[in-house]
Coordinates of C-alpha atoms in Angstrom, one line a residue:
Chain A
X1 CA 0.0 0.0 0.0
X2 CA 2.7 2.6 0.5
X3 CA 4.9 1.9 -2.2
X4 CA 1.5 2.9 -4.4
X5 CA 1.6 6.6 -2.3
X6 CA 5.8 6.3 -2.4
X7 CA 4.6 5.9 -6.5
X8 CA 2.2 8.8 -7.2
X9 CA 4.6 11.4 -4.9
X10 CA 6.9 10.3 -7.0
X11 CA 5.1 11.0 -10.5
X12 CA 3.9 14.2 -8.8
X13 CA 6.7 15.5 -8.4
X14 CA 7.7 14.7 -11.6
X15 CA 4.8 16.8 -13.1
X16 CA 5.3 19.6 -11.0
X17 CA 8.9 19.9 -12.5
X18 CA 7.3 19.3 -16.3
X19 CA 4.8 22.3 -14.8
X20 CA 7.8 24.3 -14.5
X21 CA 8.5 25.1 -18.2
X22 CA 4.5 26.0 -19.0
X23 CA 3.4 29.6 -18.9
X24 CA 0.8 30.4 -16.2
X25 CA -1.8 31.1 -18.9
X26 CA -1.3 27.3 -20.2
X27 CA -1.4 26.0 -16.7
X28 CA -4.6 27.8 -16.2
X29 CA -6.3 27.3 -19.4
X30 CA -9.7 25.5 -19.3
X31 CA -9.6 22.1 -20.6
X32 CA -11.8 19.4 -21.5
X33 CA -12.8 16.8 -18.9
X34 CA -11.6 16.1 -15.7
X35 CA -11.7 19.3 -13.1
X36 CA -10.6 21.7 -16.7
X37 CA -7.0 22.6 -15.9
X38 CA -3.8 21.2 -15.0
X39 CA -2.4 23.4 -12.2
X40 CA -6.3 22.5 -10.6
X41 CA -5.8 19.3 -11.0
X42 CA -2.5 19.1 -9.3
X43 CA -4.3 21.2 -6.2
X44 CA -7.8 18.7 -6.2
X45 CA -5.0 15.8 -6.4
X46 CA -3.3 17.4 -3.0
X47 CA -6.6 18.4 -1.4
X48 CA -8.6 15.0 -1.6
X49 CA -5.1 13.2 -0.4
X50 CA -5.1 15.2 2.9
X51 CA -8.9 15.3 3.3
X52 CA -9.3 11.7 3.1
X53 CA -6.4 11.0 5.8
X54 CA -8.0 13.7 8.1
X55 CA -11.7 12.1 7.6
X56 CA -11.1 8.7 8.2
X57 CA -9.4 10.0 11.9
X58 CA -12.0 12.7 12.5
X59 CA -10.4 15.2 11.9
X60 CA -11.5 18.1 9.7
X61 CA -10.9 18.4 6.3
X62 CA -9.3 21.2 4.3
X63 CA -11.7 23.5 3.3
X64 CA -9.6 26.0 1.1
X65 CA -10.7 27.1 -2.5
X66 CA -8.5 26.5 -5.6
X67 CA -9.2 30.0 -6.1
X68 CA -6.8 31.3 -3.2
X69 CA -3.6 28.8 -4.7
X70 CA -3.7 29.3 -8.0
X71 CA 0.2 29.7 -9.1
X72 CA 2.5 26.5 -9.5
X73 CA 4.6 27.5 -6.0
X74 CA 1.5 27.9 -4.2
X75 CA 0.2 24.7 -5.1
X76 CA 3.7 22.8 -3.9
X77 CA 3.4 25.0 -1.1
X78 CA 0.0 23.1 0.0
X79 CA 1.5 19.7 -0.8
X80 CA 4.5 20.2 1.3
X81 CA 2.3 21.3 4.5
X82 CA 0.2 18.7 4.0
X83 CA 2.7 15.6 3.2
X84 CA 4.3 15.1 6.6
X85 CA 1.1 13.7 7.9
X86 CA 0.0 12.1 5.2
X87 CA 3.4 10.2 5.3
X88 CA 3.1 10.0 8.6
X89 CA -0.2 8.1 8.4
X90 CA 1.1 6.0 5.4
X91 CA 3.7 4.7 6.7
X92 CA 2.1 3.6 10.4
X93 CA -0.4 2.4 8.3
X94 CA -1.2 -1.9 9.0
X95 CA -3.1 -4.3 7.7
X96 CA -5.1 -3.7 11.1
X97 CA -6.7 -0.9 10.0
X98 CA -7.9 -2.3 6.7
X99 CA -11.2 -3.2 8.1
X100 CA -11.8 0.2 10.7
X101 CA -14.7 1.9 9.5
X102 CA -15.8 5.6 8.6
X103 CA -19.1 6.8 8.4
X104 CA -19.6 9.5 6.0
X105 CA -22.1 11.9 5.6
X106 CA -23.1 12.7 2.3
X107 CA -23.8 16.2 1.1
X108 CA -27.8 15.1 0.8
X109 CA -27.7 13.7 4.5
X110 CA -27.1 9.9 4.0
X111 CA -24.7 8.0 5.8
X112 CA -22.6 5.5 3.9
X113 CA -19.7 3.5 5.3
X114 CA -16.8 2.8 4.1
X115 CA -13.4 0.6 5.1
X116 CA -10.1 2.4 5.8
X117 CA -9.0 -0.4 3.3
X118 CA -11.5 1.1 0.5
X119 CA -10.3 4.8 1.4
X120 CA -6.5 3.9 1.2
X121 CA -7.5 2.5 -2.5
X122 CA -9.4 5.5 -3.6
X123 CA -6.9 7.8 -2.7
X124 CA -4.4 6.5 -4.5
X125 CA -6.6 5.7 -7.5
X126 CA -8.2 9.5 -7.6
X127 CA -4.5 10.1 -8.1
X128 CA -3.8 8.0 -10.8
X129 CA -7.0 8.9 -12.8
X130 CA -6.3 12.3 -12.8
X131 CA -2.5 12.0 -13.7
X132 CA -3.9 10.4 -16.6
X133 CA -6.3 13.3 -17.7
X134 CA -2.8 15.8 -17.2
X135 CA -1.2 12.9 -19.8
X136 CA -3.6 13.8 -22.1
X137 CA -3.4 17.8 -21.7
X138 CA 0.2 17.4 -22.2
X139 CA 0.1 16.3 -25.4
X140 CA -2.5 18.9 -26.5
X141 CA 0.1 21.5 -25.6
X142 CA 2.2 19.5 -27.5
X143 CA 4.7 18.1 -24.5
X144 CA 5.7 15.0 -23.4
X145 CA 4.0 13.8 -20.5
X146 CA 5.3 12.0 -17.6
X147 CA 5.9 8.4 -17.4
X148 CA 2.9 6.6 -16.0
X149 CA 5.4 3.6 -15.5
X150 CA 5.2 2.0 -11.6
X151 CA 8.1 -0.2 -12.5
X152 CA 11.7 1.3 -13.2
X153 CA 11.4 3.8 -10.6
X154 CA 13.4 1.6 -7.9
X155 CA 10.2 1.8 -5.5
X156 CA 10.5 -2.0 -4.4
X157 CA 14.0 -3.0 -3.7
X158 CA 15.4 -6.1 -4.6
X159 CA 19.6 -7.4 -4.1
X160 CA 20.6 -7.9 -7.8
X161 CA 18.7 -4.9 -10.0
Chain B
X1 CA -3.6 -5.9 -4.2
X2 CA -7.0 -8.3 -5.6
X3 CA -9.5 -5.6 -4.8
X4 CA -7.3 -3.4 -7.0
X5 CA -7.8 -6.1 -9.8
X6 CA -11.7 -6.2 -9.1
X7 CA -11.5 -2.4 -9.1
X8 CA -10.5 -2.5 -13.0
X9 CA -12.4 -4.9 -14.2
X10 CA -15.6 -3.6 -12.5
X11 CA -14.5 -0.3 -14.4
X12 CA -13.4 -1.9 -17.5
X13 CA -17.1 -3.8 -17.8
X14 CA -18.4 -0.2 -17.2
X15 CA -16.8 1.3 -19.6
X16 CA -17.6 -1.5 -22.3
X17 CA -20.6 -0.5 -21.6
X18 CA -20.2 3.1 -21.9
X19 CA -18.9 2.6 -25.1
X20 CA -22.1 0.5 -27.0
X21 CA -23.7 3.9 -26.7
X22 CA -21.1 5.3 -29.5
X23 CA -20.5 4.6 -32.7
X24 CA -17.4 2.5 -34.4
X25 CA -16.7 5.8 -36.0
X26 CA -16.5 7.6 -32.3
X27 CA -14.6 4.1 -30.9
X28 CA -12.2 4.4 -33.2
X29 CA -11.3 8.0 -34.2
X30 CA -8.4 9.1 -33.6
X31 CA -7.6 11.1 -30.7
X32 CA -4.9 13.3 -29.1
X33 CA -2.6 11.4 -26.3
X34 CA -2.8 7.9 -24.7
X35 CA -2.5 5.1 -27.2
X36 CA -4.7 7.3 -30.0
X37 CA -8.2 6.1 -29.7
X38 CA -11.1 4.6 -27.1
X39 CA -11.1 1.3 -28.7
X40 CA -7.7 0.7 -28.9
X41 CA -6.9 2.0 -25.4
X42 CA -9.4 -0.7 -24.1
X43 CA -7.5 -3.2 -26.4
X44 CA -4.1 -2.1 -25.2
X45 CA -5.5 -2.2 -20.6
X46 CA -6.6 -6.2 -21.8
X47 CA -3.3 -7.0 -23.7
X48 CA -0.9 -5.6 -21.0
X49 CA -2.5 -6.6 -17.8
X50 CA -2.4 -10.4 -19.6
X51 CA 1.3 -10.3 -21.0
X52 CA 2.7 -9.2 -18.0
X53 CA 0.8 -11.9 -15.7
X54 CA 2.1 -14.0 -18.6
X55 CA 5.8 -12.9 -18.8
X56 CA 6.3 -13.1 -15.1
X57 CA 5.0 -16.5 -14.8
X58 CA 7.8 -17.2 -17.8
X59 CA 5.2 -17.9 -20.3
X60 CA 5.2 -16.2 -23.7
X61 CA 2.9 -13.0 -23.9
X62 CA 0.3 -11.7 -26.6
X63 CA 1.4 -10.9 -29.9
X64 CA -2.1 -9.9 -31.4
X65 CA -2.6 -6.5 -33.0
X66 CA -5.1 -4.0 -32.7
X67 CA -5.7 -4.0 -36.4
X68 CA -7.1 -7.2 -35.7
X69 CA -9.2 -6.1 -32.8
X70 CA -11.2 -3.2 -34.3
X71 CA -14.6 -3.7 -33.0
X72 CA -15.8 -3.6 -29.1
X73 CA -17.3 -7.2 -29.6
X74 CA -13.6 -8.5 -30.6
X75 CA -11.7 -6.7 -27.5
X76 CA -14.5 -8.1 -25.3
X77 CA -14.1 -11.5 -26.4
X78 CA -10.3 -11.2 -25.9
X79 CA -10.8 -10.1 -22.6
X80 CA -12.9 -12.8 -21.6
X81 CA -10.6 -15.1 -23.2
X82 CA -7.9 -14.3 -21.1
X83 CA -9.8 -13.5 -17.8
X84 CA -9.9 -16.9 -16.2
X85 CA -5.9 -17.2 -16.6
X86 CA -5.3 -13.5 -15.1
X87 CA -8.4 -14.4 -12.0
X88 CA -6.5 -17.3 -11.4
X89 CA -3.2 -16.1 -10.9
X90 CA -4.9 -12.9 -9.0
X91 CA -7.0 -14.8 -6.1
X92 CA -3.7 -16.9 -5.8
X93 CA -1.5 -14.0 -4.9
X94 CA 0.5 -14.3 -1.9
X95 CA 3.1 -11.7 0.1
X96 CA 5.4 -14.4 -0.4
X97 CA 5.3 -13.5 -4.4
X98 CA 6.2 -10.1 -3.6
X99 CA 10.1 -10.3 -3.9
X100 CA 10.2 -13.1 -6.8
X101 CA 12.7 -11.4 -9.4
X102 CA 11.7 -11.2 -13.1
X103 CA 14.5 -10.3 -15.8
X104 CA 12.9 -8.2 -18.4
X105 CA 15.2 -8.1 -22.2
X106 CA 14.6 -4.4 -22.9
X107 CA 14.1 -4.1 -26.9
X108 CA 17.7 -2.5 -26.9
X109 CA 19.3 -6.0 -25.1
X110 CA 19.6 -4.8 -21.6
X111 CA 18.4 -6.8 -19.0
X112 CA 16.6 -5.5 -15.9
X113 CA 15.3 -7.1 -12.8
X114 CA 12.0 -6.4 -11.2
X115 CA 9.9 -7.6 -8.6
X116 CA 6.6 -9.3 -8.9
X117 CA 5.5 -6.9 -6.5
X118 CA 6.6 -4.7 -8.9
X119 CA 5.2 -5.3 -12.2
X120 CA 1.9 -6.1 -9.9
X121 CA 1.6 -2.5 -9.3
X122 CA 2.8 -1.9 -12.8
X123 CA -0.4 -3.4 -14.0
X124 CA -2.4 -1.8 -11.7
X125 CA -1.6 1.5 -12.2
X126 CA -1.4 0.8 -15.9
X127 CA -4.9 0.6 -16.3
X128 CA -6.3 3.6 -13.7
X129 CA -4.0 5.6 -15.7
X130 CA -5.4 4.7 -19.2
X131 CA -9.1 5.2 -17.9
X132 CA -8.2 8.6 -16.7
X133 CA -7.6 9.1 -20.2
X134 CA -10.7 7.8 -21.7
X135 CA -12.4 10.1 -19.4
X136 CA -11.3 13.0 -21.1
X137 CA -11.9 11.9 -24.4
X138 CA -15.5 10.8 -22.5
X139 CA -16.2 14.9 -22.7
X140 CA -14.9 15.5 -25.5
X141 CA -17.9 13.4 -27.5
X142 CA -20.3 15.1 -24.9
X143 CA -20.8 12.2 -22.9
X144 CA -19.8 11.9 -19.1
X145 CA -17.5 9.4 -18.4
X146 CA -17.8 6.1 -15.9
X147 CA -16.7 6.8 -12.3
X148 CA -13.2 5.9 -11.1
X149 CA -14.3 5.9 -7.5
X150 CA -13.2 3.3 -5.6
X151 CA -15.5 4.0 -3.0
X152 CA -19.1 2.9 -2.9
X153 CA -18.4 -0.2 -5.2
X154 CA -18.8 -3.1 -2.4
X155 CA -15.4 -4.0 -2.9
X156 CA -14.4 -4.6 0.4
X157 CA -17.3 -6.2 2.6
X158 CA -17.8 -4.4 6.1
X159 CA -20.9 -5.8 8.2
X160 CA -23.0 -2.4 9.2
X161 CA -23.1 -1.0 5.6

């Protein structure tokens, strides 16, 4: 489980360097699909992360806008509040707590549970299904987008590579 | 790592799905990023999730070509043809397999070692990513694209739900 979040940290870092050499205007533009540009996309990516941790402990959530972080260092600014206790809870995290539940309350006042277990896994698929999207915006403005690849990137180590 | 697996292929039947609403024409027009087209990216989640379960395992992997997949009845079929062998080897996944070294030939000669583990996650990943990029191309013929939450699918059982 936390060689998946060691995985997309590691690809989002990657974009956020690729990032670098796009104006503002073309990391702001509206886009088809997905949450309809890349620099938001990166922020939703951050945002749902830390939300998810804090929910599933009771904490609360973050509640800023995208509106108040919308420049590249802004964005990596959030991330790198937010990543020590995401870590944190990554890498305590056990097979124990697979099975803990949350209740959630929906925004029209039903309650739905859900596993730790299914929260871990939809955190770190949110990620990749929106680092996806960016692969496709990348290409539009006519870059090369970051490798999706989970092997090659020396996340699970092993004596004779 | 098997509700990951369950996770696609609940998706991937979804999108099938998705997709006998649209026309061969939409299917299979050619499209900016990814692997060029909807049909072919289905074609290409089917073909890598089964060659790598395939490779590891020492076994040799798919040769087929799109060109000879070009309709959504085909790539289903091949799917289903090679679901039983990629299920089996799934449900009997073990920790123990994560650490089994496989040495991949690169197409230039080199030789490099991964983990099961590794290519596991490859897989995995592999597909979310390639759905994130159907869903743009999901807006971009006006049509809103199948969920990639992995929440509020029943994957993982929990008594009080």
């Amino acid at each position: 489980m936390q060689t998946f979040f060691q995985y997309n940290w590691m690809v989002r870092e990657e974009w956020y360097r690729w990032c670098e050499e796009l104006s503002e205007e073309e990391l702001l533009q509206t886009r088809t699909g997905g949450v309809g540009c890349i620099l938001h996309t990166l922020f939703h990516i951050v945002d749902v992360e830390w939300s998810w941790i804090r929910l599933i402990q009771g904490k609360p959530d973050f509640v800023g806008s995208f509106d108040d972080y919308k420049s590249l260092n802004q964005v990596r600014k959030l991330d790198s509040e937010f990543r020590s206790e995401v870590e944190n809870f990554v890498s305590n995290w056990d097979d124990g707590m697979e099975n803990r539940l949350f209740y959630d309350t929906l925004p029209d006042g039903r309650i739905v549970t859900d596993t730790w277990g299914e929260v871990i896994r939809h955190v770190i698929a949110h990620e990749i299904h929106h680092i996806g999207q960016l692969s496709i915006w990348a290409r539009e403005v006519g870059k090369k987008p970051i490798s999706a690849n989970f092997i090659g990137r020396g996340l699970i180590s092993h004596s004779n590579k």
